Amino acid sequence: MTAFLPLPVDKKSPVPLYYQLALVLERAIRSGTLAPGTKLDNEIELATRLRLARVTVRTALARLVDAGLVVRIQRVGTYVTDPDQWVCPDAQRTWS
């Protein structure tokens, strides 16, 4: 779970919050801090914890889904995928 993972986002930064959150989560996944099969906190929990709008968290998670880093299963949760499912497994970032 991401409950114990520090997820720093800078609300004063010109970088969009969803992008900051997506990058922090992506780095944690690629580094192995969030191992394959790890269940992430749901949108509401993340939004509350980070004091962000739910749509911001949803957008960040959608980026990770698009990159193949996580899979969302309706009514079950969001899980980190195996590296062989990643769109660009060796790349540092999958979007610009």
XYZ file of C-alpha atoms in Angstrom:
96
model
C 0.000 0.000 0.000
C 1.050 3.561 -0.569
C -0.041 4.576 2.944
C 3.540 4.446 4.234
C 5.191 5.723 1.073
C 6.055 9.430 1.142
C 4.368 11.075 -1.835
C 5.727 14.608 -1.997
C 3.862 17.017 -4.241
C 4.628 20.722 -4.360
C 1.435 22.722 -4.697
C 3.437 25.868 -5.475
C 5.275 24.277 -8.396
C 4.290 25.149 -11.969
C 4.345 21.401 -12.720
C 0.783 20.006 -12.648
C -0.047 18.085 -9.480
C -1.266 14.998 -11.339
C 2.060 14.861 -13.171
C 4.070 15.206 -9.964
C 2.091 12.418 -8.319
C 2.391 10.164 -11.370
C 6.168 10.649 -11.440
C 6.577 9.891 -7.727
C 4.522 6.717 -8.058
C 6.302 5.724 -11.265
C 9.713 6.079 -9.617
C 8.555 3.979 -6.659
C 7.284 1.276 -8.999
C 10.342 1.213 -11.264
C 12.736 1.198 -8.298
C 10.924 -1.724 -6.698
C 9.774 0.252 -3.661
C 6.267 -0.692 -4.788
C 6.686 -4.303 -5.837
C 4.558 -6.079 -8.446
C 1.235 -7.095 -6.933
C 1.225 -4.262 -4.411
C -2.243 -2.786 -3.961
C -2.301 1.006 -4.074
C -4.566 3.098 -1.891
C -7.792 4.050 -3.617
C -8.433 7.464 -5.150
C -10.319 8.796 -2.156
C -7.643 7.718 0.345
C -4.837 9.215 -1.755
C -6.759 12.434 -2.386
C -7.547 12.842 1.305
C -4.019 12.046 2.424
C -2.388 14.394 -0.072
C -5.129 17.027 0.133
C -5.684 16.885 -3.589
C -8.806 16.762 -5.702
C -9.934 13.254 -6.554
C -9.755 14.068 -10.273
C -6.058 14.928 -9.811
C -5.365 11.499 -8.319
C -7.523 9.812 -10.970
C -5.558 11.523 -13.745
C -2.226 10.486 -12.211
C -3.373 6.877 -11.917
C -4.677 6.936 -15.493
C -1.177 7.885 -16.658
C 0.242 4.891 -14.840
C -2.405 2.618 -16.353
C -1.539 3.937 -19.838
C 2.122 3.135 -19.190
C 1.208 -0.376 -18.054
C 2.678 0.216 -14.590
C -0.579 -0.462 -12.769
C -3.827 -2.216 -13.512
C -7.198 -1.102 -12.178
C -9.779 -3.752 -11.412
C -13.245 -2.351 -10.825
C -14.416 -2.811 -7.233
C -11.183 -4.608 -6.354
C -8.393 -2.025 -6.532
C -5.320 -0.744 -8.324
C -2.272 -3.016 -8.410
C 1.336 -2.662 -9.537
C 1.991 -4.827 -12.595
C 4.972 -6.989 -13.482
C 7.772 -5.240 -15.402
C 7.054 -7.301 -18.519
C 3.709 -5.470 -18.802
C 5.272 -2.013 -18.757
C 5.077 -0.078 -22.019
C 8.748 0.978 -21.844
C 10.380 -1.200 -19.160
C 13.849 0.319 -19.491
C 12.788 3.928 -19.910
C 12.897 6.321 -16.998
C 9.660 7.964 -18.138
C 6.981 6.745 -20.472
C 5.427 10.111 -21.270
C 6.597 13.671 -21.663
